[in-house]
Each structure stands twice: as C-alpha cells, then as structure tokens.
Coordinates of C-alpha atoms in Angstrom, one line a residue:
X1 CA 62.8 216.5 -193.2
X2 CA 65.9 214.4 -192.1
X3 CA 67.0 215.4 -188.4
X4 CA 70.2 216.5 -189.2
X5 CA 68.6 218.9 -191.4
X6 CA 65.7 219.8 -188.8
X7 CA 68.6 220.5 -186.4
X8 CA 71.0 222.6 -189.4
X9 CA 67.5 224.1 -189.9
X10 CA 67.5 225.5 -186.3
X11 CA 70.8 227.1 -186.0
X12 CA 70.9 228.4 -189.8
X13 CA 68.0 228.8 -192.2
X14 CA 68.6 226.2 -195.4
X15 CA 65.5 228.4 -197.2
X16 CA 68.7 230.9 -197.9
X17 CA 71.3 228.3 -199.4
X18 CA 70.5 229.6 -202.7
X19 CA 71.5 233.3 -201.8
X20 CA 74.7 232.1 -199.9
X21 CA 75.9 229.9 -202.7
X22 CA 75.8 233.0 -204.6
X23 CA 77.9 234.8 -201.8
X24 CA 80.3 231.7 -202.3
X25 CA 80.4 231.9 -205.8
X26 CA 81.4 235.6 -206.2
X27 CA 84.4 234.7 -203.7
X28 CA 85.5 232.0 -206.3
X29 CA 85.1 233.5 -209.5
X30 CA 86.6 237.1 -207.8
X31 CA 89.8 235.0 -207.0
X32 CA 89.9 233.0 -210.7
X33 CA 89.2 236.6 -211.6
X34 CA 92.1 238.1 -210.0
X35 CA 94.5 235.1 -209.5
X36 CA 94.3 233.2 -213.2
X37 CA 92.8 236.1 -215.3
X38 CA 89.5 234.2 -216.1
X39 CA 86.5 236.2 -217.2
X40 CA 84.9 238.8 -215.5
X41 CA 81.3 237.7 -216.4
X42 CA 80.8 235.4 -213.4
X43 CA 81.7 237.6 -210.7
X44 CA 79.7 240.3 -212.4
X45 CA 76.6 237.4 -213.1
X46 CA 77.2 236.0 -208.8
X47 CA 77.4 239.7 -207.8
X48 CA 74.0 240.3 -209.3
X49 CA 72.4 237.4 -207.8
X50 CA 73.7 238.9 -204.6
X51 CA 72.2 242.0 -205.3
X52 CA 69.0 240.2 -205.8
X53 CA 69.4 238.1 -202.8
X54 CA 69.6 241.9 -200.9
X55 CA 66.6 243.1 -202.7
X56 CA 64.3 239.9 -202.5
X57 CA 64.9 240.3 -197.9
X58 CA 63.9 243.4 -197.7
X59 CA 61.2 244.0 -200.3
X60 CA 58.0 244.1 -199.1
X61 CA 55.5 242.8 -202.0
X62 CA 56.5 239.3 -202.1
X63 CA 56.2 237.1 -199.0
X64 CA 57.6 234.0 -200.6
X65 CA 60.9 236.3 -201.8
X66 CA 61.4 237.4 -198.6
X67 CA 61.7 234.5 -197.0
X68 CA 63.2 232.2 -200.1
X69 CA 65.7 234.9 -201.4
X70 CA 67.1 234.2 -205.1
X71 CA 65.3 231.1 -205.6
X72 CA 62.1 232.1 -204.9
X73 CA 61.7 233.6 -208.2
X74 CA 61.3 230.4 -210.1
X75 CA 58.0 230.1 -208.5
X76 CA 57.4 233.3 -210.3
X77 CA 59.0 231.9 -213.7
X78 CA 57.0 228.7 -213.4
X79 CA 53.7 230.9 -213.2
X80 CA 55.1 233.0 -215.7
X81 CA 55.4 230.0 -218.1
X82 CA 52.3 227.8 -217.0
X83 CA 49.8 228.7 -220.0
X84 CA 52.4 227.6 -223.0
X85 CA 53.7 225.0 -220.8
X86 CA 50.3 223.1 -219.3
X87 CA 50.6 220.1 -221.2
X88 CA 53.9 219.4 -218.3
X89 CA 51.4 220.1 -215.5
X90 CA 48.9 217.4 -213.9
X91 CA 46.6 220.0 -212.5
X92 CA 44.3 221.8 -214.3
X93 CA 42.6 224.8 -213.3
X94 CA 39.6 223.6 -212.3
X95 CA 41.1 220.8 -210.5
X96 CA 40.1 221.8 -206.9
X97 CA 42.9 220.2 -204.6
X98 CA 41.8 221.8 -202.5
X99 CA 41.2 224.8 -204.8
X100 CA 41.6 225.0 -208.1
X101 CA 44.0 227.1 -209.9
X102 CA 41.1 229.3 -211.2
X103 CA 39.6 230.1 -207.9
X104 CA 43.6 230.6 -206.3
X105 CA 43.8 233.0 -209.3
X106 CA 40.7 234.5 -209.0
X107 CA 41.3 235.8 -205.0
X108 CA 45.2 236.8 -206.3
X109 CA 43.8 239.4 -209.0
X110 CA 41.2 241.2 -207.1
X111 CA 43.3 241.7 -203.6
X112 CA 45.6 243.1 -206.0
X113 CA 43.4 245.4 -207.5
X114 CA 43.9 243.6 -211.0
X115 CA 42.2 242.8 -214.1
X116 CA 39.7 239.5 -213.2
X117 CA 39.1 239.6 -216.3
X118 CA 38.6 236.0 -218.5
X119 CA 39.0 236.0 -222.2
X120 CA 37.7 233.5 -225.0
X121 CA 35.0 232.1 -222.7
X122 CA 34.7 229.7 -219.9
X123 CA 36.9 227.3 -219.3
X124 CA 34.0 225.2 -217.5
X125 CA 32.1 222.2 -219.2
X126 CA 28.9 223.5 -219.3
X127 CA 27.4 220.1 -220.0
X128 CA 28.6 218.2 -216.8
X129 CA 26.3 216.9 -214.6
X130 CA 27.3 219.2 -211.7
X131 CA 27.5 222.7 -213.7
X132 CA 25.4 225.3 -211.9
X133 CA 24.6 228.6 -213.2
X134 CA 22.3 231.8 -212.0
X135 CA 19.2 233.1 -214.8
X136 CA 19.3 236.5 -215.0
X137 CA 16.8 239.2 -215.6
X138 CA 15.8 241.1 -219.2
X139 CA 15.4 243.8 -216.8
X140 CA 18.3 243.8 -215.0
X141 CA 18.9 246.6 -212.1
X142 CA 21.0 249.5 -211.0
X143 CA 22.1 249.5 -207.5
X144 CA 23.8 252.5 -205.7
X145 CA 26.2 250.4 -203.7
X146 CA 27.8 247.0 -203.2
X147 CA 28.1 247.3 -199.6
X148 CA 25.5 244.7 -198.3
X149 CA 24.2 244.1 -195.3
X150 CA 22.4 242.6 -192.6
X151 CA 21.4 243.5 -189.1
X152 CA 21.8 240.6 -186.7
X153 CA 20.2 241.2 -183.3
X154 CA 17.2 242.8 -184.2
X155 CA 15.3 244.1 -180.9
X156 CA 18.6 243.5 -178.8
X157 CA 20.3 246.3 -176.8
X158 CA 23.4 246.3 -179.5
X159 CA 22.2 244.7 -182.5
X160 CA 25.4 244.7 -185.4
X161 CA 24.5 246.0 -189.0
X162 CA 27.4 243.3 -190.5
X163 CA 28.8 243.1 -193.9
X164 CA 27.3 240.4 -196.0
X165 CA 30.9 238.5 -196.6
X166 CA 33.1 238.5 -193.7
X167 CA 36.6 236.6 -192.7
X168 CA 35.7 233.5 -190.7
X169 CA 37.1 232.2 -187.4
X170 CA 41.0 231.3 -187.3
X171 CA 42.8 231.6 -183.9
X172 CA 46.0 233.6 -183.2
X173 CA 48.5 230.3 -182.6
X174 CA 46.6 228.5 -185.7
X175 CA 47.7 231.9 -188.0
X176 CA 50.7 234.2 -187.0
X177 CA 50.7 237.6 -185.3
X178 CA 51.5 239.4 -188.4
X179 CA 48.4 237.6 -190.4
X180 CA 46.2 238.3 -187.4
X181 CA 47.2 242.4 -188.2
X182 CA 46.5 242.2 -191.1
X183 CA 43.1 240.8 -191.5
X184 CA 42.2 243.0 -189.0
X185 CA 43.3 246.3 -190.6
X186 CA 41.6 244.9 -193.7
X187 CA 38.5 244.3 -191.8
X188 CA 38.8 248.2 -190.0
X189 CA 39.0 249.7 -193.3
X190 CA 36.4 247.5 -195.1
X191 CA 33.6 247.3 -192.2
X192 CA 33.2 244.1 -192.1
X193 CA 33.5 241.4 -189.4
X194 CA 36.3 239.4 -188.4
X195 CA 36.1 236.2 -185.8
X196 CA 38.7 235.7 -183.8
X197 CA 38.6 232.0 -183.7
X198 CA 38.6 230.2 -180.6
X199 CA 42.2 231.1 -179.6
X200 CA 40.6 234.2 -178.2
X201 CA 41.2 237.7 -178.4
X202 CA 45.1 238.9 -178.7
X203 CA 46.7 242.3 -178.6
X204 CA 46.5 241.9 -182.3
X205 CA 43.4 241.7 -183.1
X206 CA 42.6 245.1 -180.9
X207 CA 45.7 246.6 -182.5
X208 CA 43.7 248.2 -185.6
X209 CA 40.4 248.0 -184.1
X210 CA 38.3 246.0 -186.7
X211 CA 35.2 244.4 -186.2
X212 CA 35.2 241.6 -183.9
X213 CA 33.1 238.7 -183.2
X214 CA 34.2 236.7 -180.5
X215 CA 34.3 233.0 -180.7
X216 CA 34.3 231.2 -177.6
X217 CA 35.2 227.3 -178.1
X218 CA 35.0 224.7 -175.4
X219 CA 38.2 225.6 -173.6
X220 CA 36.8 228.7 -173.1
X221 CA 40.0 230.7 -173.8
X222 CA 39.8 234.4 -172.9
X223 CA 37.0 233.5 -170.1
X224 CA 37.9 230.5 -167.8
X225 CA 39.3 230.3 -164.6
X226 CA 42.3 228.0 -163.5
X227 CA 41.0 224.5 -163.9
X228 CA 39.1 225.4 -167.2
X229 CA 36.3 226.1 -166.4
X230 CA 34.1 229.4 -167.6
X231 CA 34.6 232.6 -165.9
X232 CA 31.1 235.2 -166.1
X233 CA 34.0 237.9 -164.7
X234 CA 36.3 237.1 -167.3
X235 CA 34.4 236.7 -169.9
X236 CA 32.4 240.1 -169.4
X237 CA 35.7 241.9 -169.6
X238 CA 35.9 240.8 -173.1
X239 CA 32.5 240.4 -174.2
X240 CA 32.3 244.3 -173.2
X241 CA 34.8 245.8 -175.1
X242 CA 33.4 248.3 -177.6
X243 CA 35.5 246.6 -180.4
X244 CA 33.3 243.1 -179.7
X245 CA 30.1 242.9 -182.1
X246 CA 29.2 239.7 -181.6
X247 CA 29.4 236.4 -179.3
X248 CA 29.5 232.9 -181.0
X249 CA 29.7 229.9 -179.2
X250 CA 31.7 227.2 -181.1
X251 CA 30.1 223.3 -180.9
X252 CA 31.7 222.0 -183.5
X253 CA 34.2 222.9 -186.3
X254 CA 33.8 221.5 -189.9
X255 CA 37.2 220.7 -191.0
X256 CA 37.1 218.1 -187.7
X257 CA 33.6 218.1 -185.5
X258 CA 33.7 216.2 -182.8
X259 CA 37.2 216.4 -182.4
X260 CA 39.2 218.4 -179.2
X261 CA 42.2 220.0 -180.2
X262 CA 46.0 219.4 -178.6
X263 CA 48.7 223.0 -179.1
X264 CA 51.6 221.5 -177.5
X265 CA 53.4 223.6 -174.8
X266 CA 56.5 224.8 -177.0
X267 CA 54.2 226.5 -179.4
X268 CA 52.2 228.0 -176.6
X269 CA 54.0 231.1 -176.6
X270 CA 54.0 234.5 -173.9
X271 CA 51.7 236.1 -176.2
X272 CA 49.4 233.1 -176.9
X273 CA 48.8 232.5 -173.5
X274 CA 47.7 236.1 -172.7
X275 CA 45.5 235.3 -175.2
X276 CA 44.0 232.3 -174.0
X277 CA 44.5 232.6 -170.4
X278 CA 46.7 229.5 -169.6
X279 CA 50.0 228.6 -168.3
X280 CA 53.0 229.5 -171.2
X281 CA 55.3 226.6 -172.5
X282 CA 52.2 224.3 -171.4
X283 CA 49.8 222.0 -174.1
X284 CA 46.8 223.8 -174.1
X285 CA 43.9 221.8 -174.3
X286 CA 40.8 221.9 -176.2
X287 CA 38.2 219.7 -175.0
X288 CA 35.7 218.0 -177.5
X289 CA 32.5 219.3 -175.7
X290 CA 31.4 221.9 -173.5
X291 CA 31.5 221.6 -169.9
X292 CA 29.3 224.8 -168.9
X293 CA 26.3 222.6 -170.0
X294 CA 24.6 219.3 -170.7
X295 CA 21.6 219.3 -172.1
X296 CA 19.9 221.6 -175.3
X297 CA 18.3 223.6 -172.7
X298 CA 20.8 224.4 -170.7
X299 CA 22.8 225.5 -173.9
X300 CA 20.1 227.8 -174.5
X301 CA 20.4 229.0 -171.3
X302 CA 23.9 229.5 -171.3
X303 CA 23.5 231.2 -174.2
X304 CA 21.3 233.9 -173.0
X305 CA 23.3 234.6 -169.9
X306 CA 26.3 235.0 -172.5
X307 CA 23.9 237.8 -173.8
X308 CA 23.5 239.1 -170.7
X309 CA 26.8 239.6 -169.4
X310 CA 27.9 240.9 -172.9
X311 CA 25.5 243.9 -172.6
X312 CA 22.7 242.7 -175.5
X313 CA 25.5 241.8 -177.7
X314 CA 23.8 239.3 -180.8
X315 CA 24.8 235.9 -179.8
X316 CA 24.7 232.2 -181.2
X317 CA 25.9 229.4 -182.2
X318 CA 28.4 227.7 -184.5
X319 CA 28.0 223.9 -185.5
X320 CA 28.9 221.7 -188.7
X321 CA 25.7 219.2 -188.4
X322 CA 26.3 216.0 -187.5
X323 CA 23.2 213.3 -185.4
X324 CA 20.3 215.1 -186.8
X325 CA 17.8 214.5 -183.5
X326 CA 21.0 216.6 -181.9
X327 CA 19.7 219.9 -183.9
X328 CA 16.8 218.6 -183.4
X329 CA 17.2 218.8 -179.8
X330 CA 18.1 222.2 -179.7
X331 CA 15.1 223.5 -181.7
X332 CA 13.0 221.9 -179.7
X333 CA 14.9 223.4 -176.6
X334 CA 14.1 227.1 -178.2
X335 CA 10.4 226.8 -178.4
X336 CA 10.4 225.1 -174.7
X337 CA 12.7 228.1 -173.2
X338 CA 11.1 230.7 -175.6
X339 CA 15.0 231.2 -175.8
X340 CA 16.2 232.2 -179.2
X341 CA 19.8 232.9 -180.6
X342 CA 20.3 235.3 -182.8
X343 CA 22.5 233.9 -184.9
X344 CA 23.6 230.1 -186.1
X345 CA 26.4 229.6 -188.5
X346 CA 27.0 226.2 -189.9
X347 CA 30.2 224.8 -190.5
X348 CA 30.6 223.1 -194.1
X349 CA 32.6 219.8 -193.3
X350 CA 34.2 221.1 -196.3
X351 CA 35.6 223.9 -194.1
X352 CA 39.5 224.2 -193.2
X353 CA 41.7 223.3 -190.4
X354 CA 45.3 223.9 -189.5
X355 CA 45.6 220.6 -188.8
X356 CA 43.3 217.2 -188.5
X357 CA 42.8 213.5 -188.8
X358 CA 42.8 212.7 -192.3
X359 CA 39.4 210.6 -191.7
X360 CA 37.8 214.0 -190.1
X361 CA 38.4 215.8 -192.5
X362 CA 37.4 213.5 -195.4
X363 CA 34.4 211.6 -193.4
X364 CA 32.9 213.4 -190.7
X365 CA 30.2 216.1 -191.2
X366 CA 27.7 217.0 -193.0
X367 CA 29.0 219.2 -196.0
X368 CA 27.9 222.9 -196.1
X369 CA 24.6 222.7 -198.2
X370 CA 22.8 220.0 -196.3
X371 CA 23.6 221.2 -193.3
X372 CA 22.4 224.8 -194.3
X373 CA 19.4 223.4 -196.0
X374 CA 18.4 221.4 -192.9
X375 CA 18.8 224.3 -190.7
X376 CA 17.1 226.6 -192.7
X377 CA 14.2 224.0 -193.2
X378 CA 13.8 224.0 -189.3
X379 CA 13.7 227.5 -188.3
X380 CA 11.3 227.4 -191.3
X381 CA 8.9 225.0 -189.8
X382 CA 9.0 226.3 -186.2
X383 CA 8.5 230.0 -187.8
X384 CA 11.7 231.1 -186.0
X385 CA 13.3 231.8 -189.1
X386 CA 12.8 235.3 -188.8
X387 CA 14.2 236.1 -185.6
X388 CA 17.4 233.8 -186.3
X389 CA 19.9 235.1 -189.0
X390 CA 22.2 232.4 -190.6
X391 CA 25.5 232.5 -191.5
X392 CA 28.1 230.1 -192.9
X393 CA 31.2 229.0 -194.2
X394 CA 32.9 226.4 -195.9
X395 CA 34.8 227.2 -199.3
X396 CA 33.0 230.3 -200.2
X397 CA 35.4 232.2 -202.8
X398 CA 33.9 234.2 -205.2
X399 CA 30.7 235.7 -205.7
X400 CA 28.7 232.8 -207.1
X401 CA 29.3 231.2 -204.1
X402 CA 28.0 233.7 -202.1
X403 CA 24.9 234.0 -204.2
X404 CA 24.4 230.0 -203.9
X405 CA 24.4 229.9 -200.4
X406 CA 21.9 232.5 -199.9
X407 CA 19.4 230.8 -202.2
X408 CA 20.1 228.3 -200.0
X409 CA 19.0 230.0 -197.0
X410 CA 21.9 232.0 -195.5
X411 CA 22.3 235.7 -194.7
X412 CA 25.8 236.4 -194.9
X413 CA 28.9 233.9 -195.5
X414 CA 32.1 234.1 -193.9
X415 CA 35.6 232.9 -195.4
X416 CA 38.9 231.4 -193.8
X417 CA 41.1 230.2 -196.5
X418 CA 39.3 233.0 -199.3
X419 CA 41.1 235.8 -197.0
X420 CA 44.6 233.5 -196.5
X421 CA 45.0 233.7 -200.0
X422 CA 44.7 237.4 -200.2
X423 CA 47.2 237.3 -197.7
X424 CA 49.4 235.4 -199.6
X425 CA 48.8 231.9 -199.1
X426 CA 49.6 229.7 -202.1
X427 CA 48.4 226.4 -200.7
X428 CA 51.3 225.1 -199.6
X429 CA 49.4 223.0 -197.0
X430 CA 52.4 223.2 -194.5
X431 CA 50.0 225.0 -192.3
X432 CA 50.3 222.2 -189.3
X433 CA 54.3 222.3 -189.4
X434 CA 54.5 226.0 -188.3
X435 CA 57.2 226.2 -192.1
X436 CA 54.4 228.5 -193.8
X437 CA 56.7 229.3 -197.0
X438 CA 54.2 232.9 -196.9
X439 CA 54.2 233.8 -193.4
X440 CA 50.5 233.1 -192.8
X441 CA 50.2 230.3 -190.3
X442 CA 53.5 230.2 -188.2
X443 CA 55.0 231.4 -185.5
X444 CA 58.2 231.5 -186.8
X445 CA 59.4 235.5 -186.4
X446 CA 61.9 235.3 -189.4
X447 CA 59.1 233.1 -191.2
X448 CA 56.0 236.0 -190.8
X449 CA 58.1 238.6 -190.9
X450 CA 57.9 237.8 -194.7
X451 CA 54.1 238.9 -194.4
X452 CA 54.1 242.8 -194.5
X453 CA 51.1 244.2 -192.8
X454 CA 50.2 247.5 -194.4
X455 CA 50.7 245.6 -197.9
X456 CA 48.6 242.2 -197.1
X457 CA 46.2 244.6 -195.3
X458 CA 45.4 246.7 -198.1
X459 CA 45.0 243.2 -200.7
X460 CA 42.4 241.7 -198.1
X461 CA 40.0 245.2 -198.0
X462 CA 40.9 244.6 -202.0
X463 CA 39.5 240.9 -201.5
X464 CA 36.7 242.3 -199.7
X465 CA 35.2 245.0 -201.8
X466 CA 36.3 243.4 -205.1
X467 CA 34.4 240.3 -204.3
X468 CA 31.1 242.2 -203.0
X469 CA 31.1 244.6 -206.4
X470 CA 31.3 240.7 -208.2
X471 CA 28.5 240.3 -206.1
X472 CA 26.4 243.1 -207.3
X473 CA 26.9 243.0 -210.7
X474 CA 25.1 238.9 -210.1
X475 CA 22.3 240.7 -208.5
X476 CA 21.8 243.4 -210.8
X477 CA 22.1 240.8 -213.6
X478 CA 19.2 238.7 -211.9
X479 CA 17.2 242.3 -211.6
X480 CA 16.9 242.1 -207.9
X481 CA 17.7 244.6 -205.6
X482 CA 19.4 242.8 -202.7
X483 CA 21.4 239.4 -202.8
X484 CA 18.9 238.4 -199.9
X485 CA 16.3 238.1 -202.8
X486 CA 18.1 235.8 -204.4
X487 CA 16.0 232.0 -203.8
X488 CA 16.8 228.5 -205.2
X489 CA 14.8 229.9 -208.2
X490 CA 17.8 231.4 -209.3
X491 CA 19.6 228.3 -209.3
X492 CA 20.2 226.1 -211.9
X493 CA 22.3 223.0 -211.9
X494 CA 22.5 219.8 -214.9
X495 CA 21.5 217.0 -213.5
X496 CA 22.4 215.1 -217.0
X497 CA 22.9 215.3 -220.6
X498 CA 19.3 216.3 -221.3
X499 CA 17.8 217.3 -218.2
X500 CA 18.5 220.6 -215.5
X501 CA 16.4 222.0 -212.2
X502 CA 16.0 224.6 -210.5
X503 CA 17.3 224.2 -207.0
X504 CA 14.0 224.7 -205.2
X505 CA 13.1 221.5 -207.6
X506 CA 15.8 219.3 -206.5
X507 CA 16.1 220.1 -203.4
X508 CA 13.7 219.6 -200.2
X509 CA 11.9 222.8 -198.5
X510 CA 9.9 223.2 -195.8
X511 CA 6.9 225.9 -196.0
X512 CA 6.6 228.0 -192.7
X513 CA 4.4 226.7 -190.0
X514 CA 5.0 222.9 -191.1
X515 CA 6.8 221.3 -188.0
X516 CA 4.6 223.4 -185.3
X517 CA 1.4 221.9 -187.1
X518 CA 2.9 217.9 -186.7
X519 CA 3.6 217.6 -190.6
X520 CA 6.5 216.0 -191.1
X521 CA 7.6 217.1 -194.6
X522 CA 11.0 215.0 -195.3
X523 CA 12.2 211.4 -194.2
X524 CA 15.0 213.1 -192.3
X525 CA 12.1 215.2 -190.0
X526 CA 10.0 212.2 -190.1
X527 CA 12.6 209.9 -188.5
X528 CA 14.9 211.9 -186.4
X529 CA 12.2 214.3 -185.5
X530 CA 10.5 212.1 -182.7
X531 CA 13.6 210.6 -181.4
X532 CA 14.9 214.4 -180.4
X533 CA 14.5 216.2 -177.1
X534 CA 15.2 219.5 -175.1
X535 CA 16.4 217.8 -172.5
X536 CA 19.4 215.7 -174.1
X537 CA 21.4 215.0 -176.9
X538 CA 21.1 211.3 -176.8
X539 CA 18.3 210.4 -179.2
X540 CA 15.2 209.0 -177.6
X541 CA 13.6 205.3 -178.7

C-alpha cells in the first residue's frame, strides 16, 4: 500500500469508497433529477445501493459485507459464477495454496449446517501416485455416538476426558478478541478443548468458559516475573483455575521452529499485556529457547513441577521435530528420571503461523507424519507408549485426515486454520498486516467487529460436530468401533501406476520393547540413537 494511502487509510477507511460513491452518486443524479429533468432510474438505482450499503454494516452473517459494504458482494457473485466460469480461473479445487478450494469448501458447508454433499463422483485422480484411501468393512458397524474421546492423565489427580478433534493453539494478539470469543463459545457448547496459544490466557478466553489448555511458550507469558523469567506464583494462579484442563509447554512451533518471535510495542495493546504480563505499547519478546532449563532432564523436571503447582493437571510437551538425537535426548531423559509427560503433540512443519520467514516456513521442520511416526516409534520401543498420549496438528481438515493420523500413531488431532475458516476466514493471507478482510486475525476494532460472536460461535460447534459425525461414518464404514482402532492397515496409498501399500508396508514401525532391548530397528535409531543424551541437547561423538 502506497503511504499516502496507509495514511488516508488511517483517518478514513478506503474499504467503504464503494458505499460512499454511491452516497455521491444519488446527490448527482437527485440534482440532474431535479434541476435538468433526467430520469429518475439512477437516483432510484444509487439509492438502492445505499440501502444495501446500510444493510451490508449492520448485518450480522457476513464478515466480509460488513466490513466491505456494497462491493463486497462480488466476492459472492464471483463464487456464485465459479463452476460455469472455471476455465477463467488458475486454481483448481484441489490445488492446495495453501488449501484447496475443496477443503475451504468443505469446512464452509458443515459450520453452516449445509449440505457436504458431492455429486457425480470424485473430483480426485485416483490413479496418482499420492492418492490414499481407507478399506472398509463388509461388516460395517453401528455406533451410538460420534463424540470421541480420550482420557489424558490417566492415574493423575485431574486427568481430562478430551474430545478427539480440538482447536489448536493461536494466541490472543496473533487472532482478535472477537475470534478468541468465539472459538471459545464454540468449544463450551461442543466439549472440546481449546489452547490458548502462547499469548496466554485473556479475559476472553474465560468469558464463555470453554475448555482450556494452557500453552506456555518460552516467554512465559501469563507466569514470569519482571525480567522474564518464570514465576511458580504466577503461574499457579493460572494453572489452577477450574477452566484450565491441561498444561503444554511449547519448544517449538511448526510453521517456524527454532525461531523467537518479535510483537512490536504498538500492537501490544492494554488488553494484551494483561494477558501476557508485560509492559503495554512495548515489543514483547519471544525468546527462541527456554531459559527455565538446559538440559532434557531438567525439562523433565520442569515439567513435573509444572504438574505440581498445577494441582495433577495432565502436562507435556509440544515440539515440531527437528536434530533427531534432541528427541532422542529427551526419551532418554524419561527413562533416567522415571519422569514421564502425559502428553506430546507434534507440530507438522506444515502447520500455520501469523507470520514467518519464508525459508521457515518452507524449509525447516520435519513435516507432520515423520515427525509423528518417529515419535510414536520411540515411545513404542521404550514401552512408554502407553502412559504418553499423542496429539498433533498440522493441516488436519476433514475427517480423513483425522483418521490418517491416528493410524499413524496419534490420539486426538487439533486444528488452527480448520476452525479460522469456520470462523470466516477465506485465506486471504493478510494475517501478518493486522487488515484481516474477515475480522479473524486483527486488532483493528472496526475490522473484527465484522466477526459476530454468537453467529461464528455457533458455525465452529457446527465445524466441530459435523466433522466428528464424518468421522464416524469412516469408522463405522471400516467396522471398527472407535477411530483409535484405526492402524496403518487401514491405509492405502498408490505408490505408481501398477503398484499400492498399505501404510504399515511403506512405512517403518517399531514393535514394543525394541529400543530397551539395544535393537536398533531403523537407520534413523541406529545413527542418532547413540549420539543422544539426558544430559544435553548437543549430540554426542
């Protein structure tokens, strides 16, 4: 954007040119009207777009109308138009960029309660190398409910019973207050969890009283004391609260491991500093590590004295896998401490950010599925896979997806950008310029004002329960009686013209017992496995 229009932009929004060039044009073609005896038709044709303008502001379906009043609807006329009109368009629908059309569509339709519905067959190539599909069952099953769960903290003082899809972590600051509201209320109504991100916990997420889980990232916001540092007192206060299910440690993020993260003072607002516990108008700082430890014991450590001071809340971990030995490390730290988390969720590198380095986002991480698998495969040879539930995220839409990743190993999945779309979100990817076109991720009160709470609220517990019935048909379908039976030998996926494997085929597993007995089942355990230990990240010679 030019300056001159940043700075017109400031003192009068250009979004509503459209709507006042209407107002303009009923003032000209009134005074042809009256003055020259011209027709009528245009003042009656500008007085209707006026009209519309009215109606578009202060509506309350439409996030996009509200905020682009008159124009907006050719978005809707475009969309309206797209089938008899694709052969104009680049992207097809199941062009992912960074989601397809189809799976945009997809979360649209069922947070609005309609039809999901696809006639005259897949639009998918079946035969490319890359097509997966689930076998089903001649004896497929009838299940009562589609509300799935799984207990995390089993043994603990407050284990959680959570939902088998929840929203994943994004921080008040990152989305606005209005967003924050409404995922929440969706959450409250629909049981399930929803993690607050490391911005902390906000008067908005306690507003409706959902499910929590508290993330707590490196600058400990929400539990550090002046010079950054973690607060036991502070945190307690938090961890306590009755609304709090669950405490997760942040290491690394997908979208940008690695990396610290910067919100410059003018966007660290009254509100967002209560949040965090920093200074207002002040850059708020991020650090890439931790300081409250040093070494893969210590982190255990730390991790059970988060435990403590929360009152036997389930606690662990949340890392997008990067140096192998690192993991490594902290396994071995586990069996050597006899100190186990109670939950891990990895990161996908495939995951979302408000805002990152173009080269972290494309080139650092490991992608969800090996990161998962190699997880999985760990807790599998130490036998600590039972007492560690995994969760994960990274562009987990639709049902399938879900089903994938727990043949892959996890328990539950969480989604980020699967519940911004239900709020609204048409990938406009202005997230980092605070000029969300929806409302979602700004801070902008006239912006997320567009996003009505009690509306978006109701489409993401739509998102929710629509997706999980999805998910119970698949299970039903493959005759099993709970998604957590579904196993890579559900999973099929071409590998070429003439040949397709299961996934527990093509990919690598570890049986239980393997690693505690010295085998060394895969290259990467066979390698790294040696060079890791409990006592530091830095791999050993």
């Amino acid at each position: 954007m030019h300056a001159w229009l940043h700075t017109l932009n400031q003192y009068y929004p250009v979004r509503y040119t459209a709507w006042l060039l209407c107002a303009v044009g009923l003032l000209l073609s009134a005074f042809a009207w009256v003055g020259f005896g011209t027709s009528g038709m245009l003042v009656l044709l500008f007085a209707l777009l006026l009209a519309l303008g009215v109606h578009d502001v202060l509506q309350t379906r439409h996030s996009v109308l509200r905020n682009y009043p008159v124009i907006g609807h050719l978005r809707f006329l475009l969309e309206f138009i797209r089938p008899e009109m694709r052969q104009y368009f680049i992207e097809s629908d199941n062009e992912a960029a960074p989601f397809s059309r189809q799976q945009r569509s997809l979360v649209y339709q069922r947070s609005k309660g309609e039809p999901d519905k696809r006639p005259f067959g897949t639009q998918m190539d079946v035969g490319a190398t890359g097509y997966e599909w689930i076998n089903h069952s001649l004896v497929p099953t009838t299940l009562a409910t589609h509300d799935f769960r799984v207990t995390i903290g089993v043994g603990r003082a407050q284990p959680y019973s959570a939902s088998v899809f929840n929203i994943s972590a994004m921080s008040f600051g990152a989305l606005s207050a209005n967003a924050i509201l409404a995922l929440n209320a969706g959450a409250k109504r629909g049981h399930f969890a929803h993690d607050t991100g490391e911005g902390s916990i906000s008067v908005h997420h306690q507003q409706h009283g959902g499910d929590l889980i508290w993330e707590v990232g490196s600058g400990y916001f929400g539990c550090r004391d002046a010079q950054g540092r973690f607060d036991p007192e502070r945190f307690r206060a938090n961890a306590t609260l009755p609304q709090v299910k669950m405490i997760e440690l942040k290491l690394s993020q997908g979208a940008k491991p690695g990396h610290g993260g910067v919100l410059p003072g003018p966007k660290v607002t009254l509100e967002i500093a209560a949040a965090r516990g920093v200074a207002p108008w002040v850059d708020c700082i991020s650090p890439a590590k931790h300081s409250a430890f040093d070494t893969p014991i210590e982190m255990m450590q730390f991790i059970d004295r988060l435990r403590d001071l929360s009152g036997g809340k389930p606690t662990g971990f949340k890392l997008c896998i990067g140096h192998p030995w690192e993991w490594f490390g902290l396994a071995k730290a586990m069996l050597e401490t006899g100190i186990t988390p109670d939950f891990i969720v990895i990161d996908g590198a495939e995951g979302g950010t408000g805002a990152a380095p173009l080269e972290f986002t494309d080139h650092v991480g490991a992608p969800l599925q090996e990161g998962l698998l190699l997880v999985h495969n760990t807790l599998v040879g130490l036998n600590l896979r039972d007492k560690i539930k995994l969760g994960c995220a990274g562009k987990v839409i639709s049902a399938f997806d879900i089903a994938r990743m727990m043949a892959l190993g996890a328990d539950w999945c969480n989604s980020a950008r699967g519940f911004m779309f239900a709020l609204g979100c048409i990938q406009a990817q202005n997230c980092h310029t605070g000029l969300c076109p929806t409302g979602v991720s700004t801070q902008d009160p006239q912006r997320q004002r567009a996003l009505v709470v009690p509306t978006k609220a109701e489409r993401v517990f739509q998102y929710h329960q629509s997706t999980l019935k999805a998910l119970k048909e698949l299970v039903q379908a493959a005759g099993l009686d709970h998604p957590a039976g579904i196993t890579a030998s559900h999973i099929v996926r071409r590998c070429s013209d003439h040949q397709v494997k299961l996934l527990a085929n093509l990919l690598s597993f570890v049986q239980p017992g393997e690693l505690l007995h010295g085998e060394m089942p895969h290259n990467v355990f066979k390698l790294y496995w040696p060079m890791a230990s409990a006592h530091s990240f830095q791999a050993s010679p």
